[in-house]
PDB file of C-alpha atoms in Angstrom:
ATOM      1  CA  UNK A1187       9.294 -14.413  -9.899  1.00  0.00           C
ATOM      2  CA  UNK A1188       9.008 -11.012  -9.066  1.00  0.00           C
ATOM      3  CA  UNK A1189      10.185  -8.177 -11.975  1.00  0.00           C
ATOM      4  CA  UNK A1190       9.955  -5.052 -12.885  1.00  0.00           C
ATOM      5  CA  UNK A1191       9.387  -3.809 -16.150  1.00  0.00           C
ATOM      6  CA  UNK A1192      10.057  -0.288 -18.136  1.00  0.00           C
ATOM      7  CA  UNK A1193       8.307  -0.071 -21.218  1.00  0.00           C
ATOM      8  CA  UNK A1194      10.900   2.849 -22.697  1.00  0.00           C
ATOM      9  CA  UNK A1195      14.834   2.671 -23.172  1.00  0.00           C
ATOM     10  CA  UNK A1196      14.846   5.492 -24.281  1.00  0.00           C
ATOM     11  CA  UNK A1197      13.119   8.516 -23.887  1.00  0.00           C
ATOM     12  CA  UNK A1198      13.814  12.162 -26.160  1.00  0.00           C
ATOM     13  CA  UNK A1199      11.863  15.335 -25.045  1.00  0.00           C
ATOM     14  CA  UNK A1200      12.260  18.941 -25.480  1.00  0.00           C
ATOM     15  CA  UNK A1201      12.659  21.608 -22.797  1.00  0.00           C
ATOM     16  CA  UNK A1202       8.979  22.435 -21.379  1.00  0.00           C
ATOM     17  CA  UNK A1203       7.453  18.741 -22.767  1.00  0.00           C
ATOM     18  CA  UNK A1204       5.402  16.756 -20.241  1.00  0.00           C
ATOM     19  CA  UNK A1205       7.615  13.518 -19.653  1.00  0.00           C
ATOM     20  CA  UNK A1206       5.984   9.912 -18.669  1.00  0.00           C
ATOM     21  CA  UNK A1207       8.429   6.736 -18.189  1.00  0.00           C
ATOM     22  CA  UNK A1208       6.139   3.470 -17.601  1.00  0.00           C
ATOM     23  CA  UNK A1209       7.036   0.568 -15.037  1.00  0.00           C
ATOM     24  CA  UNK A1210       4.534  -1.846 -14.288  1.00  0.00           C
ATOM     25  CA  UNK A1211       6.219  -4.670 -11.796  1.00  0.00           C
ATOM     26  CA  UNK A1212       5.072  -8.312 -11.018  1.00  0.00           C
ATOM     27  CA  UNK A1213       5.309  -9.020  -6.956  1.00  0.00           C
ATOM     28  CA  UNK A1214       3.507 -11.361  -4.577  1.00  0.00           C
ATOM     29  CA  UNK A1215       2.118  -9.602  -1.776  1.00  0.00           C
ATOM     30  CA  UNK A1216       2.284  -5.789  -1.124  1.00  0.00           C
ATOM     31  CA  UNK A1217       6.136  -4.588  -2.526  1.00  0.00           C
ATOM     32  CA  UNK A1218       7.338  -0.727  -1.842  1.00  0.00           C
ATOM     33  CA  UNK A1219       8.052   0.883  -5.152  1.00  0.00           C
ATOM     34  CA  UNK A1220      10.600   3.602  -6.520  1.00  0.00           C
ATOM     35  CA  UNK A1221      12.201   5.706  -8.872  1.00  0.00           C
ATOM     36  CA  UNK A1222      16.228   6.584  -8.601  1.00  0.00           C
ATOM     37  CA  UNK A1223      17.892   8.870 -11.162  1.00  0.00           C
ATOM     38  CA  UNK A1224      21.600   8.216 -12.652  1.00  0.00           C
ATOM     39  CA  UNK A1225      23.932  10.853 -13.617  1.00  0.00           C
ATOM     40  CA  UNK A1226      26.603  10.428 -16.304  1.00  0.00           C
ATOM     41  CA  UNK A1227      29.800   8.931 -13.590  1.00  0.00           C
ATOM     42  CA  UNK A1228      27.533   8.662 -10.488  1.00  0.00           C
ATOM     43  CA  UNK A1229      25.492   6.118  -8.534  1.00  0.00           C
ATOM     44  CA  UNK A1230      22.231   5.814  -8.760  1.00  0.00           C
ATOM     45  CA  UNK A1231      20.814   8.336  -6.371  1.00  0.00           C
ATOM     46  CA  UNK A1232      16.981   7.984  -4.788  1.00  0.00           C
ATOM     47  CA  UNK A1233      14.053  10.046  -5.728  1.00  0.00           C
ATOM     48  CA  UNK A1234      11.134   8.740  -4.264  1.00  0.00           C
ATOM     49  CA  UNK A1235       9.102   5.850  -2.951  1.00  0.00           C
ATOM     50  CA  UNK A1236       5.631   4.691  -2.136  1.00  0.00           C
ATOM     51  CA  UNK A1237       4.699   1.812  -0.291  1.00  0.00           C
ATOM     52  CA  UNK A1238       1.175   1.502  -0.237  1.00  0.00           C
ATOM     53  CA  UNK A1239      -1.835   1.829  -2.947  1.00  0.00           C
ATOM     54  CA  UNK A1240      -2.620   4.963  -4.068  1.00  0.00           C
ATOM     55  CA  UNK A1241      -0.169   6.496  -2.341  1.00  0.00           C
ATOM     56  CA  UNK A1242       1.533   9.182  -4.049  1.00  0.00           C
ATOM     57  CA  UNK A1243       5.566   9.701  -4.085  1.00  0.00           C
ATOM     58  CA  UNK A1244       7.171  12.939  -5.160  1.00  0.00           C
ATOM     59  CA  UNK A1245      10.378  14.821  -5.868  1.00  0.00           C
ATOM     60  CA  UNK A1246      11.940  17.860  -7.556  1.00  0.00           C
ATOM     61  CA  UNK A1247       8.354  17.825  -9.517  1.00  0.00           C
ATOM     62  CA  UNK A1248       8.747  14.118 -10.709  1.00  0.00           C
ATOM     63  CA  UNK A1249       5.664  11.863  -9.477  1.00  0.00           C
ATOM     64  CA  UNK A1250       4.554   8.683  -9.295  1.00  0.00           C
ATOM     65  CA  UNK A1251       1.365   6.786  -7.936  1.00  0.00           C
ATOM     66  CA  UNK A1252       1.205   3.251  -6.773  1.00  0.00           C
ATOM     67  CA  UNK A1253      -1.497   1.307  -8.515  1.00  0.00           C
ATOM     68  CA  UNK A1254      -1.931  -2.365  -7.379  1.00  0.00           C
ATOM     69  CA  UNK A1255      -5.145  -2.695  -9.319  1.00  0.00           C
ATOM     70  CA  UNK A1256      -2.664  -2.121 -12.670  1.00  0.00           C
ATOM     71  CA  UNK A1257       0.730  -2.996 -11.272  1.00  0.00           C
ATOM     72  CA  UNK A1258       1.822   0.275 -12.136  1.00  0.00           C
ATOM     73  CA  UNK A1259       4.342   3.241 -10.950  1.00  0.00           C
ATOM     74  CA  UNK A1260       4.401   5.593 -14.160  1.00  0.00           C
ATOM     75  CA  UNK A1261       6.820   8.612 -13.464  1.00  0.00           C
ATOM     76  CA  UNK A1262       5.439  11.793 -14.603  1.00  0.00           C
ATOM     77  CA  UNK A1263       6.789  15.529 -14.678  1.00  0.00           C
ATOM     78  CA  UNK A1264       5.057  17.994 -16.139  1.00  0.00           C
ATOM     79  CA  UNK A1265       7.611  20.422 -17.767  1.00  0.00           C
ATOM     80  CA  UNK A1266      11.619  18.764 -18.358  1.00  0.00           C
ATOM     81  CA  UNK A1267      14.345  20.462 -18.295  1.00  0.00           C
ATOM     82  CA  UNK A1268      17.785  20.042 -19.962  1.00  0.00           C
ATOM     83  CA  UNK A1269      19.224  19.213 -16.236  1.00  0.00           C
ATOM     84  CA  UNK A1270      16.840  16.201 -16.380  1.00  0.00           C
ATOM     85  CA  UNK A1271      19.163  14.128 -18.902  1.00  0.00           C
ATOM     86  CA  UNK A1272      19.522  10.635 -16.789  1.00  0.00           C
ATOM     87  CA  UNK A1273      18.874   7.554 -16.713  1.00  0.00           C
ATOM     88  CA  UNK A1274      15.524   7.011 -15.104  1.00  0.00           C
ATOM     89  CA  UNK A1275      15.328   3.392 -12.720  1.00  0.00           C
ATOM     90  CA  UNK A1276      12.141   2.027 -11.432  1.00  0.00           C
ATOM     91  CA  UNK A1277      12.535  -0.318  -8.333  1.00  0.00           C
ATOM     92  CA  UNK A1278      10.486  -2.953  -6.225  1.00  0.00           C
ATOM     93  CA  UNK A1279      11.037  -3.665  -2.968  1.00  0.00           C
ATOM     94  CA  UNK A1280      10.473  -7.466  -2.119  1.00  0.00           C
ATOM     95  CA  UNK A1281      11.595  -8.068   1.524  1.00  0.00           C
ATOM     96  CA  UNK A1282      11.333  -5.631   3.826  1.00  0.00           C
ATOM     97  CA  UNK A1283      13.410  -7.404   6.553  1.00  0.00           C
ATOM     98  CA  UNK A1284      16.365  -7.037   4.028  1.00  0.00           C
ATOM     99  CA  UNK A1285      15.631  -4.263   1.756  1.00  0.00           C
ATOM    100  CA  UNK A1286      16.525  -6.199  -1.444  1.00  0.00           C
ATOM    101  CA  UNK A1287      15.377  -4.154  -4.604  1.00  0.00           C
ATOM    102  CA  UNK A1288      14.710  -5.406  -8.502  1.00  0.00           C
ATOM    103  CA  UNK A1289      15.368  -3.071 -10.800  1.00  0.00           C
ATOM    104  CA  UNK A1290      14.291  -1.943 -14.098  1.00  0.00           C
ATOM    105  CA  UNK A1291      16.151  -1.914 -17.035  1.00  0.00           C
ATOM    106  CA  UNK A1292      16.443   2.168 -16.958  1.00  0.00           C
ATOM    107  CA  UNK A1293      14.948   4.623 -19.474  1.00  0.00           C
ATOM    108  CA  UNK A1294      17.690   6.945 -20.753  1.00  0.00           C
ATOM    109  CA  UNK A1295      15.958  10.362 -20.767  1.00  0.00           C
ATOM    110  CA  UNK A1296      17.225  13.170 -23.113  1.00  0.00           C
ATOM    111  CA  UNK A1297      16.393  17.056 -22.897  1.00  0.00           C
ATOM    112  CA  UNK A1298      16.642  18.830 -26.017  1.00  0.00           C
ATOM    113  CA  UNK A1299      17.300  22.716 -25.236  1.00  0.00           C
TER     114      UNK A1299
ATOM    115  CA  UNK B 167      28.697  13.619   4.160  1.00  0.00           C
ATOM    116  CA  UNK B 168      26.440  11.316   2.538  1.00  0.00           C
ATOM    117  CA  UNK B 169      28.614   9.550  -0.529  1.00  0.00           C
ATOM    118  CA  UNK B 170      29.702   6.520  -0.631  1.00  0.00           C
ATOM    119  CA  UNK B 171      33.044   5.742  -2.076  1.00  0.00           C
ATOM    120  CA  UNK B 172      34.398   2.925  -4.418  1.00  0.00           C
ATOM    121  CA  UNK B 173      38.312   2.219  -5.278  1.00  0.00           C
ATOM    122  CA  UNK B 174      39.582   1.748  -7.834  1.00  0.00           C
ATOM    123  CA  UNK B 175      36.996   3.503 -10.322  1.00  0.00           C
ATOM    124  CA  UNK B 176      38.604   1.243 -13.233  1.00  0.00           C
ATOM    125  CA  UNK B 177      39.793  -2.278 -13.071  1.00  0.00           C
ATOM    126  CA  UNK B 178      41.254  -4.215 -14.966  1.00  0.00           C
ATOM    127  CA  UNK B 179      42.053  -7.737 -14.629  1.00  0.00           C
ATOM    128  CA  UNK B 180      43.223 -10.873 -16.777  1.00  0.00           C
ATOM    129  CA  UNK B 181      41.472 -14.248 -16.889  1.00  0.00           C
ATOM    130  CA  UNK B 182      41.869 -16.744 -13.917  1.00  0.00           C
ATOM    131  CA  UNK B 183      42.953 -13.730 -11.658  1.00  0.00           C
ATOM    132  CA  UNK B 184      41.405 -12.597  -8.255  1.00  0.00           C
ATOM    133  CA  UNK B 185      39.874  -9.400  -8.794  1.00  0.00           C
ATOM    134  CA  UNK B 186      39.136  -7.263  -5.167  1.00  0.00           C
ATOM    135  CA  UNK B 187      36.985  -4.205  -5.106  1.00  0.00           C
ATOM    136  CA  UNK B 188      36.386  -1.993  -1.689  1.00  0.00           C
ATOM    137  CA  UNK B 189      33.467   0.433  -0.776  1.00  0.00           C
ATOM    138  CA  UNK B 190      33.287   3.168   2.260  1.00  0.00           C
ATOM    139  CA  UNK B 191      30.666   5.095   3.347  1.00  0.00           C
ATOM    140  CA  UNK B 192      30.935   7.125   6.619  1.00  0.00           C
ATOM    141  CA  UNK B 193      27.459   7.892   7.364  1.00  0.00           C
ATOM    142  CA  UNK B 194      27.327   4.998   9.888  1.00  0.00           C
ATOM    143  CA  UNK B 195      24.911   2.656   8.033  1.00  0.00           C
ATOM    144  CA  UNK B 196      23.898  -0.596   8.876  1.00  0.00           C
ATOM    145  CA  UNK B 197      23.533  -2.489   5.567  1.00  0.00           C
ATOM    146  CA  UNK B 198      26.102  -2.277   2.408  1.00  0.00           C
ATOM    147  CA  UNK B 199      25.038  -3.875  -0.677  1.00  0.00           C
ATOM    148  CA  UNK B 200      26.994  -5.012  -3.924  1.00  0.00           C
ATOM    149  CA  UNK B 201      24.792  -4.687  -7.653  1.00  0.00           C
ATOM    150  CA  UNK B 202      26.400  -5.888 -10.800  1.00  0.00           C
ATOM    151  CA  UNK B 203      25.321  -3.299 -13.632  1.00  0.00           C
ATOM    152  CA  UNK B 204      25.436  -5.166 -17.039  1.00  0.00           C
ATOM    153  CA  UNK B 205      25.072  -2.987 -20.321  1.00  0.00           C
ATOM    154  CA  UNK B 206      21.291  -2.706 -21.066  1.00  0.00           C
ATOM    155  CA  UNK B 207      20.562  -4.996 -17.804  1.00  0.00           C
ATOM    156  CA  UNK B 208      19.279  -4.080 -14.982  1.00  0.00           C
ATOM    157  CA  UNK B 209      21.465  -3.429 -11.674  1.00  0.00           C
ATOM    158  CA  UNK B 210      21.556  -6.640  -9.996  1.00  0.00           C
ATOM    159  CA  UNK B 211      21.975  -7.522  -5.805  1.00  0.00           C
ATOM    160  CA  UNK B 212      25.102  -9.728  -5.316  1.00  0.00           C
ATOM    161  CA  UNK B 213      25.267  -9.956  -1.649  1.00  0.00           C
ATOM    162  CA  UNK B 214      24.305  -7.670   0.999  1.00  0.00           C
ATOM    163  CA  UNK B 215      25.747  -7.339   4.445  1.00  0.00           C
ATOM    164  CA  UNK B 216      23.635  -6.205   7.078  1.00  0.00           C
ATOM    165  CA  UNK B 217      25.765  -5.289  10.220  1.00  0.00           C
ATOM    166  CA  UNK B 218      28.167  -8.391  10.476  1.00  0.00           C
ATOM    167  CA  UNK B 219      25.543 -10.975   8.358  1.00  0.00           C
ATOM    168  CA  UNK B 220      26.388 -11.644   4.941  1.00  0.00           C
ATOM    169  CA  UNK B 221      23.492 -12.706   3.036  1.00  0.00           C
ATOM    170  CA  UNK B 222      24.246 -13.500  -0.938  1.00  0.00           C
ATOM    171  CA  UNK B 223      21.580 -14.058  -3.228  1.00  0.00           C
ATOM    172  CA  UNK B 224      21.152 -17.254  -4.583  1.00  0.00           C
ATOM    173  CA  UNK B 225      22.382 -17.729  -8.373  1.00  0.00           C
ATOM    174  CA  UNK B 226      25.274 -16.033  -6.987  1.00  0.00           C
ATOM    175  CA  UNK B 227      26.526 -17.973  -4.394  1.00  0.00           C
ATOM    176  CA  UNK B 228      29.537 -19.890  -5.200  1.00  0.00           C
ATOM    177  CA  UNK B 229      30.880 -16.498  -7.953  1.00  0.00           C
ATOM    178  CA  UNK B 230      31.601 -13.845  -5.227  1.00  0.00           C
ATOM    179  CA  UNK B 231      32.972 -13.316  -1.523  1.00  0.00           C
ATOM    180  CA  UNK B 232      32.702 -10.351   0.666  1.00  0.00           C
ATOM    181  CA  UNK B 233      33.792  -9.134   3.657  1.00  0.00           C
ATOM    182  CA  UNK B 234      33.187  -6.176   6.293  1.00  0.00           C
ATOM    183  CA  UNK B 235      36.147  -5.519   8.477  1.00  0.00           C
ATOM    184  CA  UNK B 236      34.105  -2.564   9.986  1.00  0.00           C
ATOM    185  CA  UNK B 237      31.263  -0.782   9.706  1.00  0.00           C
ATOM    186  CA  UNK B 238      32.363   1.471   7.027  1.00  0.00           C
ATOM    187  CA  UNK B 239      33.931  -0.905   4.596  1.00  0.00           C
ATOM    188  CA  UNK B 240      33.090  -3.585   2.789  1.00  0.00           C
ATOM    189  CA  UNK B 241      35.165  -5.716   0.113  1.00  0.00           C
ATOM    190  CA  UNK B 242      33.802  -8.068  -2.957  1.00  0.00           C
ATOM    191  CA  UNK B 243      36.150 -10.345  -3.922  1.00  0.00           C
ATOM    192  CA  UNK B 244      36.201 -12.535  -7.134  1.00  0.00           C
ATOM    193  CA  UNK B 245      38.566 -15.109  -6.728  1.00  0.00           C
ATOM    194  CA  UNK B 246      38.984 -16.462 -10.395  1.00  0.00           C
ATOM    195  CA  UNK B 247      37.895 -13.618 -12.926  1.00  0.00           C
ATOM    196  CA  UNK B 248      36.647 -14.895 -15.825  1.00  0.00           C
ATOM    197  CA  UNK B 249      35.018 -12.306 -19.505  1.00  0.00           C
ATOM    198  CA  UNK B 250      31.776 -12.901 -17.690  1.00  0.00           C
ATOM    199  CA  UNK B 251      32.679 -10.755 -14.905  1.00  0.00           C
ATOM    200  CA  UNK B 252      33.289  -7.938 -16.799  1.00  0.00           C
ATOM    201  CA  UNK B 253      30.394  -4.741 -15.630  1.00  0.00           C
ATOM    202  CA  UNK B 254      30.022  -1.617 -13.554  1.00  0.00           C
ATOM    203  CA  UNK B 255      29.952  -2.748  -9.687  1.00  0.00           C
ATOM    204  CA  UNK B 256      28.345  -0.557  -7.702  1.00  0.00           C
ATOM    205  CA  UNK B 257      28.104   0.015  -3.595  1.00  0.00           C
ATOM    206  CA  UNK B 258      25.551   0.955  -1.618  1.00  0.00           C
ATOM    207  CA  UNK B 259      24.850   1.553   1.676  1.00  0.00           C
ATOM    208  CA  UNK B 260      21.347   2.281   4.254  1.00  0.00           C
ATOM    209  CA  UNK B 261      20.308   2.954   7.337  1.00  0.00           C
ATOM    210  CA  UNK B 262      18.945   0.090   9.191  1.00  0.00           C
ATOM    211  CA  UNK B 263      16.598  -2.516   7.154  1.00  0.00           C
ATOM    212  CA  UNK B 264      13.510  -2.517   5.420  1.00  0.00           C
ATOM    213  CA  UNK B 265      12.398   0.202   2.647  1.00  0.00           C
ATOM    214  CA  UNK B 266      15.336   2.581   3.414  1.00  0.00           C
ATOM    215  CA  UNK B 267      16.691   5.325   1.022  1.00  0.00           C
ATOM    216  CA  UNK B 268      20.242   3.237  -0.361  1.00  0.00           C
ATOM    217  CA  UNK B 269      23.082   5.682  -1.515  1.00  0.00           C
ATOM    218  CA  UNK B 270      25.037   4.741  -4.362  1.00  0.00           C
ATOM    219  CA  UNK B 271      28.749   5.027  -5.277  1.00  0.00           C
ATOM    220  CA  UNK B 272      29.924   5.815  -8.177  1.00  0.00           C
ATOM    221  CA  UNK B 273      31.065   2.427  -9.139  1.00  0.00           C
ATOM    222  CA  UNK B 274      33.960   0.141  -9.954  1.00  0.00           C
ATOM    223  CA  UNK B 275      33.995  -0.637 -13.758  1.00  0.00           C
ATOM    224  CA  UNK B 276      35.626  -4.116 -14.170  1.00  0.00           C
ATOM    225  CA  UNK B 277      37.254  -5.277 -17.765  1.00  0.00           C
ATOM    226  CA  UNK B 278      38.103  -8.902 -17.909  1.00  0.00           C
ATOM    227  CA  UNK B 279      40.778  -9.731 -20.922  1.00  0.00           C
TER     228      UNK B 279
END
């Protein structure tokens, strides 16, 4: 069945490090992919999306590119900061006439000051 | 205004009893959804409504209800609550179908005893 995978659980960085969370996903056909960010005591909230190959999403400097030919949708920023503590969910998108999404486990990122 | 609003934000609930949580959003969307958010599992799609249509996912068919008296709430309703139950529930609601940015409450965390 279709899945989505995150490679990290957890993730610790300092302030200024180059971040990369990995989610590689399993689909039939051509799925949409994202990233949403969770807060401590909030919903998830939506960064980005892509929904094509090689198309690149973006967001408050995170990034992400859709790969079919690896199955990939690594999120990438190139300098954290301490307001980037969060949990970290990839996402596919499976039926566009409903908008059902699998998610990832999450990768708990943590910014050391 | 663009949250989306869960009561009660903790529930608690003893074995064998109903258990009903509610969800608002007032940004006039068509589609509210319902995730169960297990520690270290992924957030997982209940049921979603789109307009008046209920649609629940498969492997859990016969564990929840739901209901929509209007466009901007919805209800999901356990009717026997059993330790199983026990996770963060969390709304969310989007504009129209297909790969559409869902907003996220804050979510209803359920304890079973």
């Amino acid at each position: 069945g279709d899945s989505v995978t995150q490679t990290e659980g957890q993730v610790a960085l300092s302030e200024e490090d180059f971040l990369t969370i990995h989610c590689n996903y399993s689909a039939s056909g051509y799925p949409a992919l994202f990233w949403y960010v969770q807060c401590p005591g909030e919903g998830p909230q939506f960064l980005f999306r892509a929904s094509r190959d090689k198309e690149k999403g973006s967001s408050r400097g995170f990034e992400a590119t859709y790969d079919k030919g690896t199955t990939s949708f690594h999120l990438r920023k190139a300098s954290v900061q301490e307001s980037d503590s969060a949990v970290y969910y990839c996402a596919l998108g499976v039926n566009y006439n409903q908008g059902k999404l699998i998610f990832g486990q999450g990768t708990k990122l943590s910014i050391k000051p | 205004d663009t949250t989306v609003k869960q009561n009660p934000r903790y529930k608690l609930a003893r074995v064998g009893k109903p258990v009903n949580l509610i969800c608002s959003q007032t940004m006039n969307h068509d589609t509210m959804y319902w995730y169960q958010k297990k520690p270290n599992q992924a957030p997982k799609l209940l049921l979603f409504y789109y307009d008046k249509i209920l649609n629940r996912e498969a492997d859990t068919f016969e564990k929840f209800q739901s209901s929509r008296p209007n466009n901007s709430f919805c209800s999901l309703y356990i009717g026997s609550a059993g330790l199983e139950y026990s996770a963060m529930y969390l709304c969310a609601s989007s504009r129209g179908w297909g790969y559409a940015e869902q907003f996220f409450g804050p979510g209803t965390r359920l304890t079973v005893l």
